[in-house]
Amino acid sequence: MTTTDGYAGGLMGERPGGLTSMRPVPPGAKLVLATANDHKVTELREILQAAIPGFNAEAVIGLKELGLEPPVEDGVSFEENSILKARAVLEATGMPAVADDSGLVVDVMGGAPGVFSARWAGRHGDDEANLELLLEQLADVPDHHRGAKFVCAATLITPEGQVHTETGEVSGVLLRAPQGDGGFGYDPIFQPIGHSRSMAELSPKEKNSFSHRALALRELTDEIAGVVSRLL
């Protein structure tokens, strides 16, 4: 775990990631998730609700509810991007913020797409195009060399300047065609080790029991619970 007091580089006086104005937060909100992805907001709420007894999912809001665009992700690692995004949202709202940056790391591609997973085909968030391009690039790779892992770095930043970062990983293999309608991103072609189905074929409860995002967030639950309880 990474725990830091204060803000490196004096960013408290800047507005990183393009979030330039303080935004009002809806009544009852206790925590801001630094994402505009509805799937992620739902998944993160479910993970936190399962991990923290009595946790109210309605106390968690995403960027769409604030009318904010996602911060620019120009870090060179998952951890750097998660810190950058959480800090930008804290700056824009004054609220404790949780951000995650995650992606697919493919063995034969030297770790790519990595931090570029969400924009691998050139446009951020085009899941279908990203998936199709990756499958095309791996078309000639034999099954025994199609190892990969999902990696997530999750960060909590508080108004007091504390930074907590945790990581989670799930290993698996890449299928040759999408399977399943659930999940998002590369889930339809990722089959976790020990499972006979893709991530997209698992129920949300199954996926959230061991996913890279769930593993990272579970390590933050004590800190998140402490922050939320102080705001009650």
Short mmCIF file of N, CA and C in Angstrom, two decimals, residues 153-217:
data_model
loop_
_atom_site.label_atom_id
_atom_site.label_comp_id
_atom_site.label_asym_id
_atom_site.label_seq_id
_atom_site.Cartn_x
_atom_site.Cartn_y
_atom_site.Cartn_z
N ALA A 153 -5.06 -0.40 -10.36
CA ALA A 153 -4.56 0.41 -9.25
C ALA A 153 -5.70 1.31 -8.80
N ALA A 154 -6.02 1.29 -7.53
CA ALA A 154 -7.10 2.10 -6.98
C ALA A 154 -6.54 3.05 -5.94
N THR A 155 -7.01 4.30 -5.99
CA THR A 155 -6.49 5.33 -5.10
C THR A 155 -7.62 6.07 -4.40
N LEU A 156 -7.45 6.29 -3.11
CA LEU A 156 -8.32 7.17 -2.33
C LEU A 156 -7.51 8.39 -1.93
N ILE A 157 -8.06 9.57 -2.20
CA ILE A 157 -7.43 10.82 -1.78
C ILE A 157 -8.43 11.60 -0.94
N THR A 158 -7.98 12.10 0.20
CA THR A 158 -8.86 12.83 1.11
C THR A 158 -8.54 14.33 1.08
N PRO A 159 -9.51 15.16 1.49
CA PRO A 159 -9.26 16.60 1.55
C PRO A 159 -8.10 16.97 2.47
N GLU A 160 -7.79 16.08 3.42
CA GLU A 160 -6.67 16.35 4.34
C GLU A 160 -5.32 16.09 3.69
N GLY A 161 -5.33 15.54 2.47
CA GLY A 161 -4.08 15.31 1.76
C GLY A 161 -3.52 13.92 1.86
N GLN A 162 -4.28 12.98 2.40
CA GLN A 162 -3.81 11.60 2.47
C GLN A 162 -4.07 10.88 1.16
N VAL A 163 -3.11 10.08 0.72
CA VAL A 163 -3.21 9.32 -0.52
C VAL A 163 -2.96 7.85 -0.20
N HIS A 164 -3.94 7.01 -0.52
CA HIS A 164 -3.82 5.57 -0.31
C HIS A 164 -4.00 4.87 -1.66
N THR A 165 -3.04 4.06 -2.05
CA THR A 165 -3.12 3.35 -3.33
C THR A 165 -2.89 1.86 -3.13
N GLU A 166 -3.72 1.05 -3.77
CA GLU A 166 -3.59 -0.40 -3.72
C GLU A 166 -3.72 -0.96 -5.14
N THR A 167 -3.17 -2.15 -5.35
CA THR A 167 -3.26 -2.78 -6.66
C THR A 167 -3.85 -4.18 -6.55
N GLY A 168 -4.45 -4.65 -7.65
CA GLY A 168 -4.99 -5.99 -7.74
C GLY A 168 -4.75 -6.56 -9.13
N GLU A 169 -4.54 -7.87 -9.21
CA GLU A 169 -4.29 -8.52 -10.50
C GLU A 169 -5.07 -9.83 -10.59
N VAL A 170 -5.51 -10.14 -11.82
CA VAL A 170 -6.13 -11.43 -12.09
C VAL A 170 -5.52 -11.98 -13.37
N SER A 171 -4.97 -13.18 -13.32
CA SER A 171 -4.34 -13.80 -14.48
C SER A 171 -5.35 -14.64 -15.26
N GLY A 172 -5.09 -14.77 -16.56
CA GLY A 172 -5.99 -15.56 -17.39
C GLY A 172 -5.40 -15.79 -18.77
N VAL A 173 -6.26 -16.22 -19.69
CA VAL A 173 -5.86 -16.42 -21.09
C VAL A 173 -6.86 -15.69 -21.97
N LEU A 174 -6.42 -15.35 -23.18
CA LEU A 174 -7.26 -14.62 -24.11
C LEU A 174 -7.91 -15.58 -25.10
N LEU A 175 -9.21 -15.51 -25.19
CA LEU A 175 -9.96 -16.34 -26.11
C LEU A 175 -9.82 -15.80 -27.54
N ARG A 176 -10.25 -16.60 -28.51
CA ARG A 176 -10.13 -16.20 -29.91
C ARG A 176 -11.36 -15.47 -30.43
N ALA A 177 -12.43 -15.47 -29.65
CA ALA A 177 -13.65 -14.76 -30.03
C ALA A 177 -14.39 -14.36 -28.76
N PRO A 178 -15.13 -13.27 -28.79
CA PRO A 178 -15.88 -12.83 -27.61
C PRO A 178 -16.90 -13.87 -27.16
N GLN A 179 -17.03 -14.00 -25.84
CA GLN A 179 -18.02 -14.90 -25.26
C GLN A 179 -18.70 -14.19 -24.09
N GLY A 180 -20.02 -14.09 -24.14
CA GLY A 180 -20.77 -13.48 -23.05
C GLY A 180 -21.16 -12.04 -23.33
N ASP A 181 -22.21 -11.61 -22.65
CA ASP A 181 -22.75 -10.26 -22.84
C ASP A 181 -22.56 -9.36 -21.64
N GLY A 182 -22.00 -9.88 -20.57
CA GLY A 182 -21.83 -9.07 -19.37
C GLY A 182 -20.51 -8.32 -19.37
N GLY A 183 -20.28 -7.58 -18.28
CA GLY A 183 -19.02 -6.86 -18.15
C GLY A 183 -18.84 -5.77 -19.18
N PHE A 184 -17.60 -5.39 -19.41
CA PHE A 184 -17.29 -4.36 -20.39
C PHE A 184 -15.81 -4.48 -20.75
N GLY A 185 -15.36 -3.66 -21.67
CA GLY A 185 -13.96 -3.69 -22.06
C GLY A 185 -13.58 -5.02 -22.70
N TYR A 186 -12.51 -5.60 -22.20
CA TYR A 186 -11.98 -6.85 -22.74
C TYR A 186 -12.56 -8.09 -22.06
N ASP A 187 -13.55 -7.90 -21.19
CA ASP A 187 -14.14 -9.03 -20.46
C ASP A 187 -14.56 -10.20 -21.36
N PRO A 188 -15.15 -9.95 -22.55
CA PRO A 188 -15.64 -11.07 -23.37
C PRO A 188 -14.54 -12.00 -23.91
N ILE A 189 -13.28 -11.55 -23.90
CA ILE A 189 -12.22 -12.42 -24.42
C ILE A 189 -11.23 -12.84 -23.34
N PHE A 190 -11.52 -12.51 -22.09
CA PHE A 190 -10.61 -12.84 -21.00
C PHE A 190 -11.20 -13.96 -20.15
N GLN A 191 -10.51 -15.09 -20.12
CA GLN A 191 -10.94 -16.22 -19.30
C GLN A 191 -9.98 -16.37 -18.11
N PRO A 192 -10.46 -16.07 -16.90
CA PRO A 192 -9.58 -16.15 -15.73
C PRO A 192 -9.10 -17.57 -15.48
N ILE A 193 -7.90 -17.68 -14.94
CA ILE A 193 -7.36 -18.98 -14.56
C ILE A 193 -8.30 -19.62 -13.54
N GLY A 194 -8.60 -20.90 -13.75
CA GLY A 194 -9.49 -21.62 -12.84
C GLY A 194 -10.95 -21.53 -13.21
N HIS A 195 -11.26 -20.84 -14.31
CA HIS A 195 -12.65 -20.70 -14.75
C HIS A 195 -12.78 -21.23 -16.18
N SER A 196 -13.96 -21.69 -16.51
CA SER A 196 -14.22 -22.19 -17.86
C SER A 196 -15.03 -21.21 -18.68
N ARG A 197 -15.32 -20.04 -18.10
CA ARG A 197 -16.09 -19.01 -18.78
C ARG A 197 -15.30 -17.71 -18.82
N SER A 198 -15.67 -16.85 -19.77
CA SER A 198 -15.04 -15.54 -19.84
C SER A 198 -15.56 -14.65 -18.72
N MET A 199 -14.88 -13.54 -18.48
CA MET A 199 -15.34 -12.58 -17.48
C MET A 199 -16.75 -12.09 -17.82
N ALA A 200 -17.06 -11.97 -19.11
CA ALA A 200 -18.36 -11.47 -19.54
C ALA A 200 -19.47 -12.48 -19.35
N GLU A 201 -19.12 -13.74 -19.08
CA GLU A 201 -20.12 -14.78 -18.84
C GLU A 201 -20.40 -14.97 -17.36
N LEU A 202 -19.62 -14.33 -16.51
CA LEU A 202 -19.82 -14.43 -15.07
C LEU A 202 -20.87 -13.43 -14.61
N SER A 203 -21.58 -13.76 -13.56
CA SER A 203 -22.53 -12.81 -12.98
C SER A 203 -21.73 -11.70 -12.29
N PRO A 204 -22.35 -10.53 -12.10
CA PRO A 204 -21.65 -9.46 -11.37
C PRO A 204 -21.13 -9.92 -10.01
N LYS A 205 -21.92 -10.73 -9.31
CA LYS A 205 -21.49 -11.21 -7.99
C LYS A 205 -20.26 -12.09 -8.11
N GLU A 206 -20.24 -12.98 -9.11
CA GLU A 206 -19.08 -13.84 -9.32
C GLU A 206 -17.85 -13.01 -9.66
N LYS A 207 -18.01 -12.11 -10.60
CA LYS A 207 -16.89 -11.29 -11.04
C LYS A 207 -16.34 -10.44 -9.90
N ASN A 208 -17.23 -9.83 -9.15
CA ASN A 208 -16.80 -8.93 -8.08
C ASN A 208 -16.19 -9.66 -6.88
N SER A 209 -16.28 -10.98 -6.89
CA SER A 209 -15.69 -11.74 -5.79
C SER A 209 -14.18 -11.88 -5.95
N PHE A 210 -13.66 -11.67 -7.16
CA PHE A 210 -12.22 -11.88 -7.35
C PHE A 210 -11.58 -10.96 -8.39
N SER A 211 -12.32 -10.04 -8.99
CA SER A 211 -11.77 -9.22 -10.07
C SER A 211 -10.61 -8.36 -9.59
N HIS A 212 -9.81 -7.92 -10.52
CA HIS A 212 -8.67 -7.06 -10.21
C HIS A 212 -9.13 -5.77 -9.52
N ARG A 213 -10.28 -5.23 -9.95
CA ARG A 213 -10.80 -4.01 -9.33
C ARG A 213 -11.28 -4.29 -7.91
N ALA A 214 -11.96 -5.42 -7.74
CA ALA A 214 -12.44 -5.78 -6.40
C ALA A 214 -11.27 -6.00 -5.44
N LEU A 215 -10.23 -6.68 -5.91
CA LEU A 215 -9.07 -6.94 -5.06
C LEU A 215 -8.41 -5.64 -4.62
N ALA A 216 -8.25 -4.69 -5.55
CA ALA A 216 -7.62 -3.41 -5.21
C ALA A 216 -8.49 -2.62 -4.24
N LEU A 217 -9.79 -2.58 -4.51
CA LEU A 217 -10.69 -1.78 -3.67
C LEU A 217 -10.85 -2.37 -2.29
#
